[in-house]
Amino acid sequence: MFTDALRRDAARIGEHLEDVLKTNPDLPVIEGMRYAVAGGKRLRGFLVMEGARLHDVPEAQAIWPAAAIEAIHAYSLVHDDLPCMDDDDLRRGLPTVHRKWDDGTAVLVGDALQTLGFEMVLDPACHPMAEVRADLALSLGRASGRAGMVLGQALDIAAETADAPLTLEQITELQAGKTGALIVWSAEAGARLAQADLQPLTDYATALGLAFQIADDILDVEGDEATVGKAVGKDADRGKATFVSLLGLDGARRRAAELVEAACDALSPYGDRAQTLNDAAQFVISRDT
Amino acid sequence: MFTDALRRDAARIGEHLEDVLKTNPDLPVIEGMRYAVAGGKRLRGFLVMEGARLHDVPEAQAIWPAAAIEAIHAYSLVHDDLPCMDDDDLRRGLPTVHRKWDDGTAVLVGDALQTLGFEMVLDPACHPMAEVRADLALSLGRASGRAGMVLGQALDIAAETADAPLTLEQITELQAGKTGALIVWSAEAGARLAQADLQPLTDYATALGLAFQIADDILDVEGDEATVGKAVGKDADRGKATFVSLLGLDGARRRAAELVEAACDALSPYGDRAQTLNDAAQFVISRDT
């Protein structure tokens, strides 16, 4: 079952992150790191674990990129939540790092989590071949930096002061960077560990990532703050273009469903073995959190 | 001549960083990245280039870790200068990134510069062997993250609210993380590229890094803001323990001179070839900026 697999992988990833961080002294920055990686669905880490299973990669290897992508994702959330960025007080139903500690600590926590992400894929325990570790780390850099996630964030900020709302094409490009790139990296990681063809998982995750963002935009309109665990309705309040504002609620739902179908089609070379990943694609558009 | 070598290497590193960043679109985040890596002495990058020359490593390889460490150093400065950290308006005599743009842009600029640092040492052009690239990247993570630079910054923040000023031992530990770890990594990088023994350069840079920090503390007391290019006298104003407050001005100068001697001794296996690095050690305690 998908939800069981998600829960089991999330717990395993959480244990690994605790293990890695337990050798550090009890300073606010380290406590903030532990706090920031605790909880959450850990969907990105789950994609790593499942992509690795498809290629018979041992879990003891897959856990490293799975934990790494959760550290990178957590770093981006901690910095995004800062008052000078999205200014959010709540994340996963709990105070954000800068609310629980302070802004300076949150900056350092995010910085150290990014570094930790790279350290984990480069750990010799991640894979015996340095070539594979270097490939994971370089692709992680491309997915998260100025050509990936940060580019998407920069486009997002630029859009706020632009004269006209974004077009569907522009918002799709923005999303491909801001949330898509890490999702694609997550799904590909198992194939990278196995030195296998990345294409089916790339295509799967590209469609999945877009569906995920459309679902997020729908949740921002329809979701309940207590369930979602963070502020909702912010995009509409700001008059920001979203997939919902551009396609309408029904159109957005339809587009998300088409993308999930495309995602599942991409995995046809794997046959029945891809069932959990197919279920995951259904999940991202039906979740309420 | 040392100053010629420093100037030549700094220019070469600057060109490389411009080359790497010129493919990116003209968004404030990218402009901020270019701005943040422009100028400065580039002492860390110079240590990489000279350490590589000692081992006959081609400049076309050494330029990657040299530019990488400057990107990592620049990221730490951009984040350190934020209002929620040290709150500095001036860096290298120019407005800091958050003053020229805004705090959110400065957070993203720092984030993207950190990622860029990892990408550059992992670039296949850096070294033909993935093992060497992975080693450079993992050691860079350890030097800059929760076991290195960020740990030092966290200890520094903790010291501000501590009941008693730091002891000499504590301040030395703090410095070893905050500024020492990147300096050690820089000096070692050439030996890593050559897969040579790191020890002489480790010992050199450990002494050099401490001397560098002592010189910084002396500059903070004696320096002129216009020449130093950033605010001075801040530590004393805050009643913060520094090497000068603990050793006195003369004691601090004496200790720095002893460390420079130890640094030069460590390079004796390289004989005359280490002359430029020996001159560099002299420079760090006699600089006025």
XYZ file of C-alpha atoms in Angstrom:
578
model
C 0.000 0.000 0.000
C 1.214 3.475 -0.928
C 0.376 5.223 2.352
C 2.123 2.456 4.332
C 5.181 2.736 2.112
C 5.189 6.520 2.489
C 4.897 6.277 6.271
C 7.580 3.599 6.538
C 10.038 5.473 4.308
C 9.354 8.763 6.120
C 10.143 7.134 9.477
C 13.299 5.532 8.135
C 14.511 8.853 6.686
C 13.741 10.614 9.973
C 15.834 8.096 11.911
C 18.704 8.530 9.493
C 18.648 12.317 9.826
C 18.596 12.022 13.621
C 21.571 9.646 13.484
C 23.558 11.995 11.289
C 22.818 15.028 13.480
C 23.233 13.407 16.887
C 27.025 13.765 16.892
C 26.716 17.549 16.916
C 26.718 19.682 20.081
C 23.483 21.104 21.463
C 23.625 24.560 19.992
C 20.481 26.374 18.777
C 21.621 25.972 15.168
C 21.874 22.201 15.509
C 18.565 22.002 17.401
C 17.031 24.128 14.654
C 18.359 21.726 12.024
C 16.805 18.755 13.833
C 13.532 20.661 14.213
C 13.427 21.696 10.552
C 13.894 18.159 9.206
C 11.413 16.589 11.644
C 7.959 15.770 10.346
C 6.445 16.491 6.974
C 5.300 13.960 4.411
C 8.835 13.418 3.116
C 7.447 12.863 -0.357
C 10.788 13.706 -2.011
C 12.662 11.214 0.126
C 9.980 8.630 -0.595
C 10.481 9.161 -4.343
C 14.198 8.472 -3.868
C 13.507 5.275 -1.912
C 10.952 3.983 -4.429
C 13.073 4.903 -7.445
C 15.913 2.950 -5.825
C 13.655 -0.085 -5.187
C 12.734 -0.143 -8.873
C 16.427 -0.742 -9.581
C 17.146 -3.121 -6.694
C 19.434 -0.570 -5.048
C 20.011 -1.441 -1.355
C 18.059 0.713 1.097
C 21.291 1.410 3.001
C 22.475 3.337 -0.064
C 19.172 4.963 -1.020
C 18.691 6.397 2.470
C 21.549 8.873 1.846
C 20.080 10.741 -1.139
C 16.617 10.386 0.451
C 17.798 12.150 3.606
C 19.835 14.602 1.505
C 16.859 15.803 -0.515
C 14.822 16.247 2.666
C 17.629 18.370 4.111
C 17.726 20.492 0.929
C 13.930 20.807 0.895
C 13.941 21.767 4.589
C 16.638 24.407 3.987
C 14.507 25.997 1.277
C 11.449 26.059 3.565
C 13.342 27.578 6.506
C 14.662 30.389 4.303
C 11.344 30.834 2.420
C 9.497 31.289 5.705
C 11.743 34.183 6.836
C 10.095 37.606 7.311
C 12.128 38.980 4.382
C 10.784 36.197 2.122
C 7.253 34.737 2.531
C 6.988 35.709 6.224
C 5.225 32.580 7.493
C 4.719 31.815 11.185
C 3.480 28.275 10.719
C 4.943 25.245 8.958
C 3.613 21.702 9.294
C 1.343 23.071 12.006
C 4.246 24.263 14.161
C 6.068 27.592 14.591
C 8.606 28.199 11.820
C 12.308 28.126 12.780
C 12.660 31.926 12.918
C 9.560 32.146 15.153
C 10.816 29.448 17.526
C 14.362 30.826 17.597
C 15.209 34.004 15.666
C 15.910 35.153 12.110
C 19.687 34.835 12.387
C 19.432 31.256 13.636
C 17.032 30.448 10.788
C 19.501 31.779 8.210
C 22.272 29.580 9.660
C 19.981 26.545 10.010
C 19.084 26.779 6.319
C 22.718 27.283 5.322
C 23.863 24.275 7.331
C 21.037 22.086 6.004
C 22.054 22.850 2.441
C 25.636 21.856 3.224
C 24.401 18.712 4.967
C 22.474 17.714 1.837
C 25.665 17.726 -0.225
C 27.645 15.964 2.498
C 25.121 13.129 2.628
C 25.173 12.240 -1.080
C 28.974 12.482 -0.975
C 29.301 10.159 2.026
C 31.187 7.029 0.980
C 28.369 4.944 2.549
C 26.003 6.338 -0.083
C 27.650 4.399 -2.904
C 30.997 2.599 -3.311
C 31.730 4.406 -6.601
C 32.926 8.013 -6.323
C 31.607 8.568 -9.860
C 28.058 7.895 -8.677
C 28.408 10.094 -5.588
C 29.862 12.952 -7.639
C 27.033 12.575 -10.185
C 24.399 12.708 -7.443
C 25.991 15.784 -5.882
C 26.492 17.696 -9.139
C 22.928 17.014 -10.285
C 21.681 18.050 -6.833
C 23.531 21.339 -7.243
C 21.987 21.913 -10.649
C 18.506 21.079 -9.351
C 18.728 23.322 -6.305
C 20.826 26.287 -7.390
C 20.719 29.106 -9.893
C 19.565 26.800 -12.709
C 16.877 25.082 -10.598
C 15.090 25.877 -7.362
C 16.710 29.261 -6.645
C 16.035 30.339 -10.250
C 12.361 29.484 -9.714
C 12.314 31.486 -6.488
C 13.987 34.422 -8.234
C 11.378 34.301 -11.026
C 8.679 34.176 -8.353
C 10.020 37.324 -6.665
C 10.394 39.086 -10.040
C 6.759 38.215 -10.829
C 5.561 40.077 -7.733
C 6.726 43.413 -9.086
C 6.041 42.685 -12.773
C 3.521 44.853 -14.637
C 1.364 41.953 -15.840
C 0.471 38.643 -14.171
C 2.416 35.647 -15.446
C 1.207 33.637 -18.422
C 0.627 29.883 -18.200
C 3.945 29.305 -19.950
C 5.845 31.555 -17.515
C 4.216 30.043 -14.449
C 5.065 26.564 -15.724
C 8.726 27.564 -16.150
C 8.731 29.103 -12.677
C 7.251 25.939 -11.174
C 9.676 23.673 -13.035
C 12.447 25.428 -11.131
C 10.867 26.262 -7.814
C 9.364 22.876 -6.945
C 9.847 20.695 -10.041
C 13.619 20.412 -10.111
C 13.955 18.796 -6.655
C 11.080 16.412 -7.401
C 12.723 15.344 -10.657
C 16.070 14.875 -8.897
C 14.358 12.772 -6.207
C 12.726 10.435 -8.690
C 15.928 10.078 -10.728
C 18.250 9.399 -7.771
C 17.587 5.637 -7.669
C 18.411 5.318 -11.365
C 21.581 7.341 -10.768
C 22.574 4.959 -7.946
C 22.007 2.028 -10.333
C 23.638 3.869 -13.274
C 20.472 3.095 -15.232
C 18.542 5.090 -17.853
C 17.008 8.161 -16.174
C 14.420 8.994 -18.835
C 11.309 7.150 -17.575
C 11.716 8.619 -14.094
C 12.556 12.068 -15.475
C 9.331 12.079 -17.504
C 7.331 10.708 -14.579
C 8.623 13.340 -12.170
C 8.332 16.254 -14.580
C 4.599 15.550 -14.929
C 4.279 14.753 -11.226
C 6.005 17.973 -10.174
C 3.666 20.102 -12.238
C 0.625 18.190 -10.938
C 1.958 18.726 -7.406
C 2.145 22.507 -7.880
C -1.336 22.657 -9.431
C -2.641 20.682 -6.429
C -0.867 23.169 -4.135
C -2.583 26.070 -5.871
C -5.945 24.300 -5.490
C -5.222 23.703 -1.776
C -4.367 27.384 -1.355
C -7.895 28.206 -2.548
C -9.869 25.329 -1.077
C -7.746 24.101 1.811
C -8.317 24.540 5.498
C -5.426 26.167 7.383
C -5.553 23.688 10.281
C -5.390 20.682 7.937
C -2.879 22.111 5.472
C -0.637 23.136 8.395
C 0.323 26.503 6.918
C -1.356 29.752 5.906
C -3.753 29.453 2.951
C -5.328 31.990 0.588
C -2.136 34.049 0.445
C -1.693 33.870 -3.323
C -5.219 35.090 -4.085
C -4.835 37.882 -1.493
C -1.730 39.074 -3.313
C -3.425 38.933 -6.744
C -0.707 36.492 -7.829
C -1.237 34.419 -10.981
C -1.621 30.731 -10.133
C -2.713 27.671 -12.099
C -6.168 28.170 -10.562
C -6.388 31.838 -11.567
C -5.273 30.938 -15.092
C -7.198 27.697 -15.670
C -10.089 28.005 -13.226
C -10.697 25.402 -10.500
C -12.185 22.802 -12.846
C -9.571 23.405 -15.516
C -6.787 23.083 -12.930
C -8.251 19.822 -11.611
C -8.527 18.454 -15.156
C -4.948 19.446 -16.010
C -3.642 17.819 -12.834
C -5.476 14.576 -13.644
C -4.024 14.523 -17.182
C -0.545 15.040 -15.784
C -0.964 12.153 -13.348
C -1.967 9.945 -16.266
C 1.110 11.061 -18.209
C 3.285 10.381 -15.156
C 1.985 6.822 -14.879
C 2.406 6.229 -18.628
C 6.057 7.214 -18.370
C 6.665 4.338 -15.964
C 5.199 1.658 -18.270
C 8.691 0.169 -18.934
C 8.719 -0.885 -15.262
C 5.335 -2.666 -15.477
C 3.731 -3.657 -12.175
C 6.825 -2.772 -10.185
C 5.890 0.907 -10.577
C 2.568 0.512 -8.773
C 3.630 2.406 -5.632
C 4.948 5.324 -7.692
C 1.725 5.338 -9.719
C -0.235 5.478 -6.466
C 2.007 8.313 -5.308
C 1.062 10.304 -8.406
C -2.629 9.849 -7.606
C -1.922 10.897 -4.032
C -0.333 14.241 -4.863
C -3.518 15.494 -6.523
C -5.915 14.101 -3.915
C -4.050 15.109 -0.733
C -5.535 17.671 1.649
C -2.228 18.715 3.227
C 56.598 38.545 -5.953
C 53.776 37.692 -3.588
C 51.614 40.763 -4.255
C 51.917 40.238 -8.012
C 50.952 36.581 -7.633
C 47.991 37.522 -5.435
C 46.799 40.132 -7.931
C 47.242 37.815 -10.915
C 45.419 34.908 -9.249
C 42.628 37.179 -8.030
C 42.066 38.471 -11.566
C 42.080 34.958 -13.016
C 39.550 33.760 -10.417
C 37.342 36.777 -11.090
C 37.287 36.021 -14.819
C 36.396 32.411 -14.138
C 33.494 33.380 -11.872
C 32.224 35.829 -14.506
C 32.428 33.098 -17.157
C 30.493 30.639 -15.023
C 27.767 33.170 -14.181
C 27.382 34.772 -17.601
C 25.065 32.043 -18.908
C 22.408 32.987 -16.351
C 19.555 35.429 -17.038
C 19.682 38.988 -15.713
C 17.638 38.566 -12.559
C 18.499 40.445 -9.337
C 19.632 37.177 -7.715
C 22.148 36.518 -10.486
C 23.304 40.146 -10.491
C 23.668 39.906 -6.717
C 25.801 36.769 -7.110
C 28.102 38.544 -9.580
C 28.294 41.567 -7.263
C 29.071 39.474 -4.184
C 31.969 37.590 -5.792
C 33.486 40.719 -7.377
C 36.481 42.284 -5.681
C 38.108 41.354 -2.412
C 41.639 40.065 -1.917
C 40.658 36.498 -2.867
C 43.226 35.190 -0.410
C 41.455 31.803 -0.139
C 41.424 31.333 -3.895
C 45.073 32.376 -4.015
C 45.933 29.678 -1.434
C 44.245 27.114 -3.687
C 46.204 28.280 -6.753
C 49.539 28.310 -4.913
C 48.919 24.950 -3.235
C 48.200 23.544 -6.685
C 51.400 25.061 -8.153
C 53.436 23.351 -5.433
C 52.165 20.041 -6.835
C 52.381 20.943 -10.537
C 48.602 20.786 -10.879
C 47.452 22.588 -14.076
C 45.921 26.009 -13.488
C 42.897 24.974 -15.576
C 42.059 22.472 -12.805
C 43.019 24.612 -9.807
C 40.814 27.481 -10.959
C 37.686 25.431 -10.091
C 38.304 24.940 -6.358
C 39.793 28.470 -6.226
C 36.570 29.957 -7.608
C 34.505 27.553 -5.486
C 36.035 28.678 -2.197
C 35.541 32.314 -3.158
C 31.857 31.566 -3.854
C 31.511 29.842 -0.465
C 33.334 32.677 1.298
C 31.132 35.245 -0.479
C 27.970 33.347 0.519
C 29.022 33.479 4.168
C 29.714 37.227 3.964
C 26.384 38.019 2.268
C 24.483 36.135 4.984
C 26.681 37.459 7.826
C 26.031 41.037 6.731
C 22.219 40.641 6.963
C 20.391 42.814 9.526
C 19.453 39.681 11.502
C 23.131 38.694 11.711
C 25.944 41.302 11.927
C 23.902 44.072 10.257
C 26.643 45.599 8.136
C 26.001 48.207 5.441
C 29.479 48.183 3.971
C 31.655 45.398 2.572
C 34.850 45.920 0.588
C 33.953 49.624 0.639
C 30.649 49.073 -1.179
C 27.034 48.638 -0.030
C 26.332 45.081 1.132
C 24.009 42.942 -1.032
C 20.960 43.488 1.196
C 21.556 47.254 1.136
C 21.940 47.353 -2.658
C 18.969 45.031 -3.242
C 16.936 43.741 -0.275
C 17.126 41.144 2.496
C 15.223 38.462 0.570
C 17.507 38.806 -2.435
C 20.543 38.593 -0.143
C 19.259 35.339 1.392
C 18.822 33.826 -2.078
C 22.157 35.177 -3.350
C 23.947 33.487 -0.445
C 22.029 30.257 -0.945
C 22.830 30.140 -4.649
C 26.512 30.977 -4.058
C 26.826 28.062 -1.661
C 25.317 25.719 -4.264
C 27.610 27.185 -6.926
C 30.637 26.400 -4.758
C 29.750 22.708 -4.700
C 28.904 22.670 -8.408
C 32.301 24.102 -9.297
C 34.423 21.505 -7.499
C 32.161 18.784 -8.930
C 32.495 20.051 -12.501
C 34.223 17.393 -14.622
C 36.636 20.109 -15.843
C 37.948 20.424 -12.285
C 39.624 17.014 -12.383
C 39.329 13.939 -14.629
C 38.912 11.592 -11.624
C 35.492 11.565 -9.944
C 37.217 10.377 -6.768
C 39.154 13.642 -6.539
C 36.088 15.787 -7.274
C 34.012 13.912 -4.668
C 36.833 14.302 -2.125
C 37.054 18.044 -2.755
C 33.288 18.444 -2.415
C 32.922 16.336 0.729
C 35.804 18.090 2.464
C 34.323 21.444 1.402
C 31.046 20.426 3.048
C 32.817 19.482 6.249
C 34.797 22.739 6.271
C 31.796 24.962 5.646
C 28.902 23.256 7.437
C 27.878 22.240 10.927
C 31.344 20.856 11.707
C 33.210 23.886 10.323
C 32.281 27.449 9.451
C 28.621 27.330 10.523
C 29.634 25.718 13.814
C 32.030 28.621 14.403
C 29.268 31.114 13.621
C 26.912 29.297 15.978
C 29.520 29.398 18.764
C 29.986 33.102 18.035
C 26.249 33.776 18.433
C 26.111 31.667 21.610
C 29.028 33.697 23.027
C 27.041 36.923 22.691
C 24.500 35.807 25.259
C 26.894 33.795 27.450
C 27.403 34.854 31.074
C 31.178 35.125 30.842
C 33.451 36.254 27.989
C 35.130 33.415 26.083
C 38.462 32.017 27.196
C 41.469 31.875 24.872
C 40.799 28.175 24.288
C 37.147 28.785 23.405
C 37.909 31.680 21.110
C 40.540 29.586 19.355
C 37.991 26.788 18.797
C 35.457 29.317 17.545
C 37.984 30.787 15.125
C 39.104 27.363 13.884
C 35.539 26.872 12.665
C 34.452 30.341 11.684
C 37.427 31.381 9.553
C 40.026 28.621 9.963
C 38.214 25.726 8.295
C 37.857 27.413 4.888
C 41.471 28.618 4.985
C 42.682 25.092 5.741
C 40.516 23.674 2.949
C 41.910 26.275 0.535
C 45.528 25.446 1.293
C 44.880 21.695 1.090
C 42.947 21.762 -2.190
C 46.042 21.608 -4.432
C 47.327 18.555 -2.570
C 43.877 16.973 -2.929
C 43.978 17.611 -6.687
C 47.407 15.946 -6.814
C 46.364 13.182 -4.379
C 49.417 14.124 -2.328
C 50.036 14.235 1.440
C 47.925 17.011 2.955
C 49.769 17.379 6.252
C 52.306 20.144 5.506
C 49.593 22.364 4.020
C 47.144 21.494 6.814
C 49.685 22.572 9.432
C 50.599 25.685 7.454
C 46.991 26.771 7.075
C 45.955 25.970 10.645
C 48.624 28.382 11.916
C 47.895 30.865 9.129
C 44.151 30.864 9.831
C 44.675 31.659 13.489
C 47.197 34.392 12.634
C 44.673 35.789 10.154
C 41.981 36.053 12.827
C 44.341 37.649 15.332
C 45.288 40.192 12.640
C 41.570 40.819 12.035
C 41.044 41.520 15.718
C 44.012 43.912 15.691
C 42.581 45.677 12.601
C 39.226 45.999 14.354
C 40.982 47.997 17.086
C 43.600 49.865 15.070
C 42.216 49.947 11.548
C 40.722 52.839 9.672
C 37.202 52.220 8.338
C 37.928 53.721 4.901
C 41.009 51.531 4.412
C 39.595 48.328 5.916
C 36.448 48.756 3.791
C 34.036 47.729 6.523
C 32.942 48.922 9.949
C 35.651 48.743 12.644
C 35.573 48.829 16.420
C 32.383 46.790 16.586
C 33.792 44.001 18.741
C 35.078 46.346 21.427
C 31.772 48.256 21.388
C 29.956 45.002 22.107
C 32.358 44.011 24.889
C 33.139 40.842 22.956
C 36.203 38.776 23.874
C 38.817 38.920 21.103
C 42.450 37.890 20.845
C 43.333 41.531 21.558
C 41.147 41.732 24.673
C 42.625 38.451 25.932
C 46.290 38.901 24.964
C 46.615 42.671 24.747
C 47.784 44.411 21.554
C 51.450 43.510 21.969
C 50.665 39.962 23.058
C 48.379 39.512 20.061
C 51.040 40.841 17.673
C 53.638 38.512 19.199
C 51.338 35.500 18.977
C 50.539 36.262 15.329
C 54.255 36.496 14.503
C 54.945 33.136 16.194
C 52.125 31.547 14.214
C 53.498 32.885 10.937
C 56.849 31.342 11.791
C 55.149 28.004 12.547
C 53.254 28.234 9.257
C 56.485 28.720 7.304
C 58.213 25.876 9.168
C 55.401 23.522 8.175
C 56.239 24.100 4.510
C 59.931 23.197 4.852
C 59.424 19.909 2.895
C 58.714 22.070 -0.174
C 61.933 24.095 0.199
C 62.222 27.241 -1.930
C 59.095 26.390 -3.894
C 57.032 27.504 -0.888
C 58.396 31.073 -0.977
C 55.153 32.657 -2.224
C 53.115 30.895 0.479
C 55.639 31.981 3.101
C 55.301 35.559 1.873
C 51.520 35.173 2.050
C 51.797 34.240 5.724
C 53.797 37.407 6.390
C 51.202 39.388 4.467
C 48.203 38.312 6.536
C 49.648 39.820 9.700
C 50.921 43.015 8.074
C 47.877 43.885 5.907
C 45.842 47.014 6.609
C 42.628 45.785 4.922
